[in-house]
Amino acid sequence: MSESPKAAKGDAATGKNFDGFSDDERAAMKEHAKELKKAARRSASEAKAREEGERDVREKIAEMPEADRVLAERLHEIIASVAPDLVPRTWYGMPAYAKDGKVLCFFQSAQKFKSRYATLGFSDVAALDDGTLWPTTYALTDLDAANEAVVSDLVKRAVG
């Protein structure tokens, strides 16, 4: 005899049920589903995909709170200048940059998951391997000249 589905276990201290994903995570997954549908309808032309991706990334950046928007705009400029072959696109509602159709790096606004700082992240596509342990996500609170140089170097290395 099969058991009937059990209700999600609650947190005894708060009395809240946990269903596996936060509201922010569910929203990000919904955005990703929309992105996949949009990508399926896009033109096969790389130039058109780049143009549409650029527009989508700029729209996401414009929605950000000012502090993150300033970081994202500058980061977008840096990535475009040091890795012009990367294609801008959105990924789970975040500005991202793809190589051969796969996300290589992305910017996560602090607001996205109510974090205390924004982050620059790299996927496993990025060629940042260094021994048996290396960072793939970087906290980003300011893009002064020194940090811009670090980001430029990371993106160049990530592209390979």
Short mmCIF file of C-alpha atoms in Angstrom, two decimals:
data_model
loop_
_atom_site.label_atom_id
_atom_site.label_comp_id
_atom_site.label_asym_id
_atom_site.label_seq_id
_atom_site.Cartn_x
_atom_site.Cartn_y
_atom_site.Cartn_z
CA MET A 1 0.00 0.00 0.00
CA SER A 2 1.43 3.36 -0.94
CA GLU A 3 1.65 6.19 1.51
CA SER A 4 -0.21 9.40 0.83
CA PRO A 5 1.97 12.49 0.29
CA LYS A 6 3.05 14.09 3.51
CA ALA A 7 2.78 17.77 4.20
CA ALA A 8 6.00 19.74 4.21
CA LYS A 9 7.67 19.71 7.58
CA GLY A 10 7.45 22.96 9.41
CA ASP A 11 9.97 24.81 11.50
CA ALA A 12 8.86 24.22 15.06
CA ALA A 13 10.42 27.49 16.23
CA THR A 14 8.62 29.69 13.71
CA GLY A 15 5.62 27.57 12.79
CA LYS A 16 6.35 28.21 9.08
CA ASN A 17 6.27 25.50 6.46
CA PHE A 18 9.23 25.09 4.13
CA ASP A 19 8.39 23.91 0.63
CA GLY A 20 11.96 23.83 -0.71
CA PHE A 21 12.31 27.17 -2.47
CA SER A 22 12.10 30.76 -1.30
CA ASP A 23 9.87 33.27 -3.08
CA ASP A 24 13.00 34.80 -4.64
CA GLU A 25 14.18 31.41 -5.90
CA ARG A 26 10.76 30.64 -7.40
CA ALA A 27 10.75 34.07 -9.09
CA ALA A 28 14.23 33.41 -10.54
CA MET A 29 13.09 30.04 -11.91
CA LYS A 30 10.05 31.66 -13.52
CA GLU A 31 12.30 34.28 -15.11
CA HIS A 32 14.57 31.52 -16.41
CA ALA A 33 11.58 29.72 -17.95
CA LYS A 34 10.59 32.96 -19.72
CA GLU A 35 14.19 33.39 -20.93
CA LEU A 36 14.20 29.87 -22.37
CA LYS A 37 10.92 30.48 -24.21
CA LYS A 38 12.22 33.80 -25.53
CA ALA A 39 15.49 32.17 -26.66
CA ALA A 40 13.55 29.50 -28.54
CA ARG A 41 11.69 32.22 -30.49
CA ARG A 42 14.82 34.24 -31.24
CA SER A 43 16.35 34.53 -34.63
CA ALA A 44 19.15 32.13 -35.51
CA SER A 45 21.23 35.16 -36.51
CA GLU A 46 24.04 35.70 -34.02
CA ALA A 47 23.92 39.45 -34.62
CA LYS A 48 20.21 39.54 -33.84
CA ALA A 49 20.68 37.35 -30.73
CA ARG A 50 23.46 39.68 -29.56
CA GLU A 51 21.27 42.74 -30.14
CA GLU A 52 18.31 41.22 -28.28
CA GLY A 53 20.57 40.01 -25.47
CA GLU A 54 22.11 43.45 -25.13
CA ARG A 55 18.64 44.98 -24.85
CA ASP A 56 17.53 42.39 -22.26
CA VAL A 57 20.67 42.92 -20.15
CA ARG A 58 20.30 46.70 -20.23
CA GLU A 59 16.64 46.38 -19.18
CA LYS A 60 17.60 44.18 -16.19
CA ILE A 61 20.35 46.60 -15.20
CA ALA A 62 17.91 49.53 -15.39
CA GLU A 63 15.59 47.76 -12.90
CA MET A 64 18.31 47.52 -10.24
CA PRO A 65 18.67 49.81 -7.23
CA GLU A 66 21.14 52.62 -7.93
CA ALA A 67 24.19 51.16 -6.16
CA ASP A 68 23.91 47.83 -8.00
CA ARG A 69 22.95 49.53 -11.26
CA VAL A 70 26.17 51.57 -11.20
CA LEU A 71 28.22 48.40 -10.62
CA ALA A 72 26.34 46.44 -13.29
CA GLU A 73 26.68 49.20 -15.91
CA ARG A 74 30.43 49.47 -15.36
CA LEU A 75 30.84 45.70 -15.28
CA HIS A 76 28.92 45.48 -18.56
CA GLU A 77 31.33 48.00 -20.13
CA ILE A 78 34.39 46.12 -18.85
CA ILE A 79 33.18 42.74 -20.11
CA ALA A 80 32.24 44.17 -23.52
CA SER A 81 35.68 45.76 -23.88
CA VAL A 82 37.86 42.83 -22.73
CA ALA A 83 35.73 40.01 -24.17
CA PRO A 84 33.75 41.36 -27.13
CA ASP A 85 32.96 37.82 -28.33
CA LEU A 86 30.85 37.10 -25.25
CA VAL A 87 27.14 37.40 -25.98
CA PRO A 88 25.10 39.35 -23.42
CA ARG A 89 21.90 37.66 -22.24
CA THR A 90 19.89 37.23 -19.09
CA TRP A 91 20.16 34.16 -16.90
CA TYR A 92 17.65 33.61 -14.09
CA GLY A 93 16.85 37.31 -14.46
CA MET A 94 20.47 38.42 -14.06
CA PRO A 95 22.79 40.05 -16.60
CA ALA A 96 25.01 37.31 -17.99
CA TYR A 97 27.56 36.77 -20.74
CA ALA A 98 27.74 33.59 -22.81
CA LYS A 99 30.43 31.81 -24.76
CA ASP A 100 29.31 29.27 -27.36
CA GLY A 101 25.76 29.50 -26.02
CA LYS A 102 26.70 28.75 -22.41
CA VAL A 103 26.80 31.29 -19.59
CA LEU A 104 30.40 32.09 -18.68
CA CYS A 105 29.83 34.86 -16.12
CA PHE A 106 26.98 36.78 -14.53
CA PHE A 107 26.22 39.69 -12.23
CA GLN A 108 23.90 39.15 -9.28
CA SER A 109 22.44 42.27 -7.73
CA ALA A 110 22.42 42.30 -3.92
CA GLN A 111 18.67 42.81 -4.18
CA LYS A 112 18.18 39.56 -6.17
CA PHE A 113 18.24 37.28 -3.13
CA LYS A 114 18.38 39.99 -0.48
CA SER A 115 22.14 39.61 -0.04
CA ARG A 116 24.34 42.17 1.62
CA TYR A 117 26.49 42.60 -1.49
CA ALA A 118 26.37 42.11 -5.25
CA THR A 119 28.43 39.34 -6.82
CA LEU A 120 30.28 38.57 -10.02
CA GLY A 121 30.02 34.84 -10.67
CA PHE A 122 31.63 32.44 -13.12
CA SER A 123 30.25 29.12 -14.31
CA ASP A 124 32.20 25.93 -14.92
CA VAL A 125 32.63 27.11 -18.54
CA ALA A 126 35.10 29.71 -17.27
CA ALA A 127 38.75 28.72 -17.57
CA LEU A 128 39.67 29.85 -14.06
CA ASP A 129 40.90 26.49 -12.79
CA ASP A 130 43.87 26.89 -10.47
CA GLY A 131 45.02 23.70 -8.78
CA THR A 132 42.31 21.93 -6.81
CA LEU A 133 40.58 24.95 -5.22
CA TRP A 134 39.63 28.32 -6.72
CA PRO A 135 36.89 30.93 -6.26
CA THR A 136 34.06 31.19 -8.76
CA THR A 137 32.05 34.00 -7.15
CA TYR A 138 33.35 37.38 -6.04
CA ALA A 139 31.68 39.88 -3.72
CA LEU A 140 31.52 43.24 -5.44
CA THR A 141 30.91 46.47 -3.54
CA ASP A 142 32.96 48.96 -5.57
CA LEU A 143 34.64 49.08 -8.96
CA ASP A 144 37.64 51.34 -8.40
CA ALA A 145 40.62 51.16 -10.78
CA ALA A 146 42.25 48.27 -8.90
CA ASN A 147 39.04 46.22 -8.86
CA GLU A 148 38.41 46.97 -12.52
CA ALA A 149 41.86 45.57 -13.32
CA VAL A 150 41.09 42.40 -11.33
CA VAL A 151 37.73 41.96 -13.07
CA SER A 152 39.31 42.53 -16.48
CA ASP A 153 41.96 39.91 -15.77
CA LEU A 154 39.37 37.41 -14.47
CA VAL A 155 37.17 37.82 -17.55
CA LYS A 156 40.14 37.49 -19.92
CA ARG A 157 41.31 34.33 -18.15
CA ALA A 158 37.77 32.93 -17.98
CA VAL A 159 37.33 33.24 -21.73
CA GLY A 160 40.57 31.31 -22.19
#
